[in-house]
mmCIF file of C-alpha atoms and ligand atoms in Angstrom:
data_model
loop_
_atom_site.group_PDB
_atom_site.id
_atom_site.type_symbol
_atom_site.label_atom_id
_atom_site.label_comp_id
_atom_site.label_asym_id
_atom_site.label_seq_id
_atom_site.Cartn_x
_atom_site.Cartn_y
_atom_site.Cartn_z
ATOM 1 C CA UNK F 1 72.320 -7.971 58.607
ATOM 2 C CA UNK F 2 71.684 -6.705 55.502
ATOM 3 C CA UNK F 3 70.196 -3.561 54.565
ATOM 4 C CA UNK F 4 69.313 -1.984 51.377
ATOM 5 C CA UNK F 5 68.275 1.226 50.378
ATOM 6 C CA UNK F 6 66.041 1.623 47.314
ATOM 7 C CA UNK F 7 64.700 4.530 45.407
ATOM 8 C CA UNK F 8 63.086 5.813 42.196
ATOM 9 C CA UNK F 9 65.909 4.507 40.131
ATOM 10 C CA UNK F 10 64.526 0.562 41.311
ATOM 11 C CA UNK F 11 61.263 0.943 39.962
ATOM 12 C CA UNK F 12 62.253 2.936 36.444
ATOM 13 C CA UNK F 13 62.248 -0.221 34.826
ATOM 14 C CA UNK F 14 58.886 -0.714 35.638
ATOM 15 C CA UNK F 15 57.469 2.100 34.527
ATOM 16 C CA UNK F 16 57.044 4.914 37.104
ATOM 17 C CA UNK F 17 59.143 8.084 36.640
ATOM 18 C CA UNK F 18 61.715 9.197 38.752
ATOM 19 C CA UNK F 19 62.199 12.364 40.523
ATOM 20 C CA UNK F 20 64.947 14.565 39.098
ATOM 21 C CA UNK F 21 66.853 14.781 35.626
ATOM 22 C CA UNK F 22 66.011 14.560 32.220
ATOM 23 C CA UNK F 23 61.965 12.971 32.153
ATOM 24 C CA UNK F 24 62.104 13.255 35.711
ATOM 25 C CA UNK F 25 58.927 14.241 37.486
ATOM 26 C CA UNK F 26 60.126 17.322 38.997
ATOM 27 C CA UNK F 27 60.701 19.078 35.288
ATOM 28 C CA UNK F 28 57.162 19.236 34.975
ATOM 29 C CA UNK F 29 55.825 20.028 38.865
ATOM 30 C CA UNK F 30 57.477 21.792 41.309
ATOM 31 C CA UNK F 31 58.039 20.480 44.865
ATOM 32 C CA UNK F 32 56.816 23.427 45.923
ATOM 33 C CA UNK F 33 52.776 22.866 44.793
ATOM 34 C CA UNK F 34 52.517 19.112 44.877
ATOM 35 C CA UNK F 35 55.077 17.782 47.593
ATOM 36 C CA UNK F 36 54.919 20.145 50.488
ATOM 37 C CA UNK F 37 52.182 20.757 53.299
ATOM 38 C CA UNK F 38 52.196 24.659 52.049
ATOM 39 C CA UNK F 39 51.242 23.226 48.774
ATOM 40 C CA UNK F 40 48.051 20.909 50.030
ATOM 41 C CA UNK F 41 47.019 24.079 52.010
ATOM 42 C CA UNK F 42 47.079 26.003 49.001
ATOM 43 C CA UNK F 43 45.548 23.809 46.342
ATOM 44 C CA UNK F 44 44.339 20.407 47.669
ATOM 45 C CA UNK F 45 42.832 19.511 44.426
ATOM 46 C CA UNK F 46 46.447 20.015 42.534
ATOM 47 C CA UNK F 47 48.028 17.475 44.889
ATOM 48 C CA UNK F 48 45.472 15.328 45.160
ATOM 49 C CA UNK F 49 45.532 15.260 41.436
ATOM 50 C CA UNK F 50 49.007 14.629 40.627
ATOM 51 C CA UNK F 51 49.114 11.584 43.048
ATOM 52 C CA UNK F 52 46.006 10.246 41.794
ATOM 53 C CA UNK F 53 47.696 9.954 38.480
ATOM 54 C CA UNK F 54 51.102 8.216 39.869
ATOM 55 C CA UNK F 55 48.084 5.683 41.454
ATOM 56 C CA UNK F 56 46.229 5.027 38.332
ATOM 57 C CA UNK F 57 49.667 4.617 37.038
ATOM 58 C CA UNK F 58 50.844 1.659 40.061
ATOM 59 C CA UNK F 59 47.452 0.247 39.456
ATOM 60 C CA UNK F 60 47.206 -0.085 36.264
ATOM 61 C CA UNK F 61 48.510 -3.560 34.869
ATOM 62 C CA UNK F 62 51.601 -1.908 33.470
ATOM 63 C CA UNK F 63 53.392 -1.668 36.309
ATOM 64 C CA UNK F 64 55.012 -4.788 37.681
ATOM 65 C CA UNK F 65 57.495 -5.360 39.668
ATOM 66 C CA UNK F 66 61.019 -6.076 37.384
ATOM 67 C CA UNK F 67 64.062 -8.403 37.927
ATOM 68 C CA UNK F 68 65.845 -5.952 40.409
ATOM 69 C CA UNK F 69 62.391 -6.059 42.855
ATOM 70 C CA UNK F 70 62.415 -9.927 42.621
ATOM 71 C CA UNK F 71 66.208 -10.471 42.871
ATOM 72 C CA UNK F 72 66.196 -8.442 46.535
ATOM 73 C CA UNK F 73 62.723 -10.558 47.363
ATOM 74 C CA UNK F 74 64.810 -13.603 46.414
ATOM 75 C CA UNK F 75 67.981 -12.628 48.879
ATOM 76 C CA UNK F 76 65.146 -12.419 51.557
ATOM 77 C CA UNK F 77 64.058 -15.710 51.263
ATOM 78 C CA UNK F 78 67.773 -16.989 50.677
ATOM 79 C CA UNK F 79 70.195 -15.073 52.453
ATOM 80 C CA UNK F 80 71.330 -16.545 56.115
ATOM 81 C CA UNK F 81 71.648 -13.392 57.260
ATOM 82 C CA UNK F 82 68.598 -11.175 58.265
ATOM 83 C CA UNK F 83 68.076 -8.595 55.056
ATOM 84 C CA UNK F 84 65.807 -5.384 55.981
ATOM 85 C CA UNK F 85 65.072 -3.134 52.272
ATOM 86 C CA UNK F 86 64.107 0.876 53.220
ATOM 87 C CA UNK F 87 62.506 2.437 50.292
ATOM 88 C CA UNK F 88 61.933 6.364 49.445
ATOM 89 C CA UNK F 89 59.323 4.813 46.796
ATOM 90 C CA UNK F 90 55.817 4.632 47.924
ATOM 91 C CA UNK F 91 54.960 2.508 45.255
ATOM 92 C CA UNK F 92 54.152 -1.440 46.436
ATOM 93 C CA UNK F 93 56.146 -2.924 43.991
ATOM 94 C CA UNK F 94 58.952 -4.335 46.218
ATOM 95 C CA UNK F 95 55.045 -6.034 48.293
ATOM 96 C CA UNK F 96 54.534 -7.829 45.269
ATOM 97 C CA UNK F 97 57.746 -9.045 44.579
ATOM 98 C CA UNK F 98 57.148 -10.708 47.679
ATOM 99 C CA UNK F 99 59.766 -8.749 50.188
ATOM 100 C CA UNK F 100 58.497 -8.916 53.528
ATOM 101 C CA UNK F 101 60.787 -7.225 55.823
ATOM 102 C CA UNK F 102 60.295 -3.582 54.369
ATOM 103 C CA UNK F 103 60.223 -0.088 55.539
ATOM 104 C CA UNK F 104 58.537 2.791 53.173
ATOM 105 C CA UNK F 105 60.024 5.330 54.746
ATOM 106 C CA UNK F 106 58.225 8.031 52.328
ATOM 107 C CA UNK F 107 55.275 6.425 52.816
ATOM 108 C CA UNK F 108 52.711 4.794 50.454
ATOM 109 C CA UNK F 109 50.974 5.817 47.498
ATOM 110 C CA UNK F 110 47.734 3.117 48.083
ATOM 111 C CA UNK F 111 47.183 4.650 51.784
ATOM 112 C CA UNK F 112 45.460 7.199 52.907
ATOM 113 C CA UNK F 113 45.620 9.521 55.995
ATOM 114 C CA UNK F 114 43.209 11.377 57.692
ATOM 115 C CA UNK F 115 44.157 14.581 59.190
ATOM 116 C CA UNK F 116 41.051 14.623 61.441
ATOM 117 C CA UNK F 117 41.339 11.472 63.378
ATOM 118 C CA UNK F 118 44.802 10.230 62.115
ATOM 119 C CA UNK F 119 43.908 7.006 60.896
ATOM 120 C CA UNK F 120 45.241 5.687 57.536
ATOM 121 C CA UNK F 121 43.687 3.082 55.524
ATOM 122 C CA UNK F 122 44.348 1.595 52.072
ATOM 123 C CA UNK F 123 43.433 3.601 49.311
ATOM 124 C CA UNK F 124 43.294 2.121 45.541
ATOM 125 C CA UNK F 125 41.196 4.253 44.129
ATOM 126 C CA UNK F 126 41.265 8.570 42.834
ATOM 127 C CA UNK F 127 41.207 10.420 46.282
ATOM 128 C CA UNK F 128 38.755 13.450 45.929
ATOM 129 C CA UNK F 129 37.852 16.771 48.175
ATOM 130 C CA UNK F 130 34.576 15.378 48.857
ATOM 131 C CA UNK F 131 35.561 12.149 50.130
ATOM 132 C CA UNK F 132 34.662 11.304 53.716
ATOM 133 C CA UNK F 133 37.017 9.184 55.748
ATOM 134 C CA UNK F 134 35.700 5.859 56.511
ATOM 135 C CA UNK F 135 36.951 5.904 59.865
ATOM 136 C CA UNK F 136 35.613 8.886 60.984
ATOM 137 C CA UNK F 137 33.238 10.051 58.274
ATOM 138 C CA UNK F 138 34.640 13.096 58.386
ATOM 139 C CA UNK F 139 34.449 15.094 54.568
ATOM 140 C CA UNK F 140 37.243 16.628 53.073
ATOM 141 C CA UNK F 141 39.862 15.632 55.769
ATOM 142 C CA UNK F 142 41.845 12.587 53.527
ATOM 143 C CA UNK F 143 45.707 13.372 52.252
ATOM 144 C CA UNK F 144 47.936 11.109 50.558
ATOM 145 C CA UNK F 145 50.070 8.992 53.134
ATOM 146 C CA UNK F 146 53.092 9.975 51.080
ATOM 147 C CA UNK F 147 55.883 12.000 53.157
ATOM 148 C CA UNK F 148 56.448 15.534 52.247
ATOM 149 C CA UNK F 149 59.270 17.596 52.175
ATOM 150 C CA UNK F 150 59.390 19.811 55.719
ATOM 151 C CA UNK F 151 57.817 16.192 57.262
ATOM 152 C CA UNK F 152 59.100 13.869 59.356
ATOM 153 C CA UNK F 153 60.088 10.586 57.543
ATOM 154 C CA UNK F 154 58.715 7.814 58.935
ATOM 155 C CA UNK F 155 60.224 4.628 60.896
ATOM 156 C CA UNK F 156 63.737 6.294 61.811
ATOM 157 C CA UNK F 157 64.464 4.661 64.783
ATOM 158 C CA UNK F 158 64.112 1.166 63.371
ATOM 159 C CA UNK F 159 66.381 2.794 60.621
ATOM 160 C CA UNK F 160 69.091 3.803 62.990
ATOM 161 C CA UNK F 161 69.279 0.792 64.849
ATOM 162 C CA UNK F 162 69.684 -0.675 61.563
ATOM 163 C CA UNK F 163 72.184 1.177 60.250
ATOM 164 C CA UNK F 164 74.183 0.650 63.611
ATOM 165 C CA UNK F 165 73.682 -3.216 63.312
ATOM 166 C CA UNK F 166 74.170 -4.091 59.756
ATOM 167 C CA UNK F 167 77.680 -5.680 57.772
ATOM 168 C CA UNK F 168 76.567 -4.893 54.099
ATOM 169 C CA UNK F 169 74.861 -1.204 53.138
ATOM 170 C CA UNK F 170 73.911 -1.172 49.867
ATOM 171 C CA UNK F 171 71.889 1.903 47.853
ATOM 172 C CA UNK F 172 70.342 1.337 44.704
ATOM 173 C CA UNK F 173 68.517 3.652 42.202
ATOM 174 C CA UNK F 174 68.744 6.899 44.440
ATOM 175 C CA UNK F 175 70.099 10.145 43.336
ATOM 176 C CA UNK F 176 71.580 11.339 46.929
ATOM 177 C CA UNK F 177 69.713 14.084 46.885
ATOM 178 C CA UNK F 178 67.355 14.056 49.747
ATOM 179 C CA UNK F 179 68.107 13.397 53.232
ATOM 180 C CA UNK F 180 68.175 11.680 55.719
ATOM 181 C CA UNK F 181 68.865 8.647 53.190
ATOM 182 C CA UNK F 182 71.309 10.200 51.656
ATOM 183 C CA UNK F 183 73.307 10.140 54.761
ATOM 184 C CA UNK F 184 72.535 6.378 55.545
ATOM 185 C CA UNK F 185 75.523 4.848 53.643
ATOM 186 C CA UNK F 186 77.905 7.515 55.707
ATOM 187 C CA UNK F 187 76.224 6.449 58.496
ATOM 188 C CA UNK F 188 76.237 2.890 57.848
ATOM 189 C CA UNK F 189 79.983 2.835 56.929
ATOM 190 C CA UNK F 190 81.431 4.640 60.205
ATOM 191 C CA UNK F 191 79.475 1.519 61.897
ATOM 192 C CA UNK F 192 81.835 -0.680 60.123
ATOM 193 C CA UNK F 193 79.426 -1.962 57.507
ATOM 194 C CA UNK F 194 80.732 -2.492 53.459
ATOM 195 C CA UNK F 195 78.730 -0.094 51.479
ATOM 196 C CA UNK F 196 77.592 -0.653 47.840
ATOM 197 C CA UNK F 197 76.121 1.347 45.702
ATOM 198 C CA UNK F 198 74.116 0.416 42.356
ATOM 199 C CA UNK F 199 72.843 3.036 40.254
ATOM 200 C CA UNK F 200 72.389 4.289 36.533
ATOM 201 C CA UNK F 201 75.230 6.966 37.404
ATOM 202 C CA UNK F 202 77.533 7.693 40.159
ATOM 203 C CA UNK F 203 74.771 9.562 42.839
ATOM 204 C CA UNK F 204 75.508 12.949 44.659
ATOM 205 C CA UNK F 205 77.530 11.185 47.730
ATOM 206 C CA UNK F 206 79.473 8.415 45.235
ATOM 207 C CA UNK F 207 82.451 8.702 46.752
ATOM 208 C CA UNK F 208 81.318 7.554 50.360
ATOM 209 C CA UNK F 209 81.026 4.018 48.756
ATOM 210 C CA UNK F 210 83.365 1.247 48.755
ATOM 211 C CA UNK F 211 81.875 -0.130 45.894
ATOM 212 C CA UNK F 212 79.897 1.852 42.688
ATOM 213 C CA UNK F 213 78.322 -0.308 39.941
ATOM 214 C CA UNK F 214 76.555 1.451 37.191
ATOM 215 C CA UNK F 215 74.453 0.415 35.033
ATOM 216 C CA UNK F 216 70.716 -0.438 34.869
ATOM 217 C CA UNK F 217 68.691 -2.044 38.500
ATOM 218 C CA UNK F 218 66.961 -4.783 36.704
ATOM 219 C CA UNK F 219 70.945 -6.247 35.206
ATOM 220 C CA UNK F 220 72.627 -4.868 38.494
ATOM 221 C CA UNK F 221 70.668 -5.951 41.421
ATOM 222 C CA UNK F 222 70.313 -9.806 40.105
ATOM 223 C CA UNK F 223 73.701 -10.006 39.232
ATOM 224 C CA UNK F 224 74.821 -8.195 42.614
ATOM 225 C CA UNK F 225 72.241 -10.893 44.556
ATOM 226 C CA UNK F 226 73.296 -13.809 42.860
ATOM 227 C CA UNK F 227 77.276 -13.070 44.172
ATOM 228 C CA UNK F 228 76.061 -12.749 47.721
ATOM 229 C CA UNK F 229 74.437 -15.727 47.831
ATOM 230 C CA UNK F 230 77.113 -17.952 46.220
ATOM 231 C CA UNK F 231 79.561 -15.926 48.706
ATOM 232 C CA UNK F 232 81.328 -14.544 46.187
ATOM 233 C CA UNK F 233 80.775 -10.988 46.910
ATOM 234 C CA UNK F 234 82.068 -8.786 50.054
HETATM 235 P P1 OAD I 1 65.740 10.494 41.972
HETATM 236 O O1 OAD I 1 64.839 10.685 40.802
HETATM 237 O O2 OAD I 1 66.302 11.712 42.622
HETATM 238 O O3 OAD I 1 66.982 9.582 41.546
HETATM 239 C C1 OAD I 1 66.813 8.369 40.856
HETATM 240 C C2 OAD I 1 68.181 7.761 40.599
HETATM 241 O O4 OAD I 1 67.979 6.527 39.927
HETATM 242 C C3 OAD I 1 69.099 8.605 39.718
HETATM 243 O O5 OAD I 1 70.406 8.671 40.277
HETATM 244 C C4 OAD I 1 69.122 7.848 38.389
HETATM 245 O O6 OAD I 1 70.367 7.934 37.723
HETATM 246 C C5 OAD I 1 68.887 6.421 38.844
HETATM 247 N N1 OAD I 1 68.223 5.561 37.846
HETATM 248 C C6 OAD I 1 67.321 5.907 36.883
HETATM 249 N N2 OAD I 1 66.931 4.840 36.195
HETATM 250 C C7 OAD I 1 67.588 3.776 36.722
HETATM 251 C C8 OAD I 1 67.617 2.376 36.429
HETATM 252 N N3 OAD I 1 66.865 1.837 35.478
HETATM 253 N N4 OAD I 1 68.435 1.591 37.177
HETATM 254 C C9 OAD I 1 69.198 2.120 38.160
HETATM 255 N N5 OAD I 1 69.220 3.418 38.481
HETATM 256 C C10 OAD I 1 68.419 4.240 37.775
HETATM 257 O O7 OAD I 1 64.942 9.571 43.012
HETATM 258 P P2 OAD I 1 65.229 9.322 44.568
HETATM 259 O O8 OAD I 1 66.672 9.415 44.886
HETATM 260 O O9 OAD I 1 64.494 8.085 44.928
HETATM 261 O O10 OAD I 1 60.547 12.108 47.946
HETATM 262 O O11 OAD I 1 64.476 10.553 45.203
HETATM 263 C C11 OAD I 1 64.403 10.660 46.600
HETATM 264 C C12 OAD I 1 63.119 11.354 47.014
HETATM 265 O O12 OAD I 1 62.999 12.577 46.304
HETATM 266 C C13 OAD I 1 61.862 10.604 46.641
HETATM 267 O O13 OAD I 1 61.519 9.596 47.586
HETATM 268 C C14 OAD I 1 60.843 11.680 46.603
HETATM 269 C C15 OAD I 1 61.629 12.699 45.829
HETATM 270 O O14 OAD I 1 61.266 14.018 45.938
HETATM 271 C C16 OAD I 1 59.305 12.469 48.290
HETATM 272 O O15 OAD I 1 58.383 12.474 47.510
HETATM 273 C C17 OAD I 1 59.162 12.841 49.718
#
């Protein structure tokens, strides 16, 4: 199996900001109001806000997915091994590349959650206090199904036995700063798997890697894909 673990860094090229460093979302908010479930308590509106603008943002026409989305859609369909992508984005970009066997393990940016009855639902549209959940009809109860820090990520089990299980690890467009995924290719590699990374710059945990390419997603990834599936890589 294959298993690849994608963050901000994959879908910089098509136009949504990453997290940290220069232009980097967190220069102008701080975890602290917009990312935590202290912050929602305090200011719903604020958070509700800021996400509503990275929506508008995935659903406006700009965004589409870029040559390193479709290259790992296209080792999907190709590979003859099994290939599983994990994402910390919650944007659908990898969907609409057309990879299928995918894990949002920060959740998703078009859902939402309601904290009365727990149901989540797509969402495409702003999110607002007065909103009433259309499972429930509940008003006021809707939060973005996006993962916060001090919550539990979602889908770790299937993540572990993955990790366990696969022969190639590879991490692309993630800084190494948040865990658990920035444990995964340690994890990966002391269950025997090769581990790859692709990224603008050497991340936080480089040196776990067997492999660092650096250099932009949408060159890397295609490149990287195309020498797996002529067999000419690991
Ligand atoms: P970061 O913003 O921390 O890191 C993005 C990485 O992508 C950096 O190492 C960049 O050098 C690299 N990068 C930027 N542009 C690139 C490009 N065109 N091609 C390749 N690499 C590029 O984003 P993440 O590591 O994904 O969590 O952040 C992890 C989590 O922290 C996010 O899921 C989010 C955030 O707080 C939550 O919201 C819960």
């Amino acid at each position: 199996m294959i298993v690849i673990l994608t963050g901000a860094g994959v879908s910089q090229e098509s136009g949504m900001a990453v997290f940290r460093g220069a232009g980097g979302m967190w220069e102008n908010e701080r975890i602290e109001d917009v990312a935590t479930p202290d912050g929602f308590a305090r200011d719903p509106k604020r958070v509700l806000d800021f996400y509503n603008g990275l929506r508008r943002r995935l659903m406006s026409g700009k965004s589409k997915p870029n040559p390193a989305h479709e290259a790992l859609a296209r080792l999907e369909r190709e590979s003859k091994r099994p290939v599983l992508v994990i994402t910390q984005n919650v944007d659908d970009l990898h969907e609409r590349a057309g990879t299928r066997n995918l894990l949002h393990m920060h959740g998703e940016l078009l859902k939402a959650r309601c904290t009365a009855c727990g149901e989540a639902m797509r969402w495409e549209k702003d999110m607002l206090l007065e909103d009433c959940c259309p499972e429930c009809a509940k008003k006021g109860s809707l939060r973005p199904d996006i993962v916060w820090f001090e919550e539990m990520p979602l889908h770790l089990e299937a993540i572990e036995q993955a990790l366990a299980a696969c022969r190639v690890f590879v991490s692309i467009g993630t800084s190494g700063n948040v865990y658990p995924a920035a444990g995964f290719a340690r994890h990966a590699r002391q269950s025997g798997a090769h581990v790859v990374e692709l990224n603008l710059e050497p991340s936080l945990g480089a040196s776990v890697f067997h492999e660092g390419r650096y250099g932009r997603a949408g060159e890397l990834v295609p490149a990287w894909v195309e020498e797996v599936l002529s067999g000419t890589s690991w």
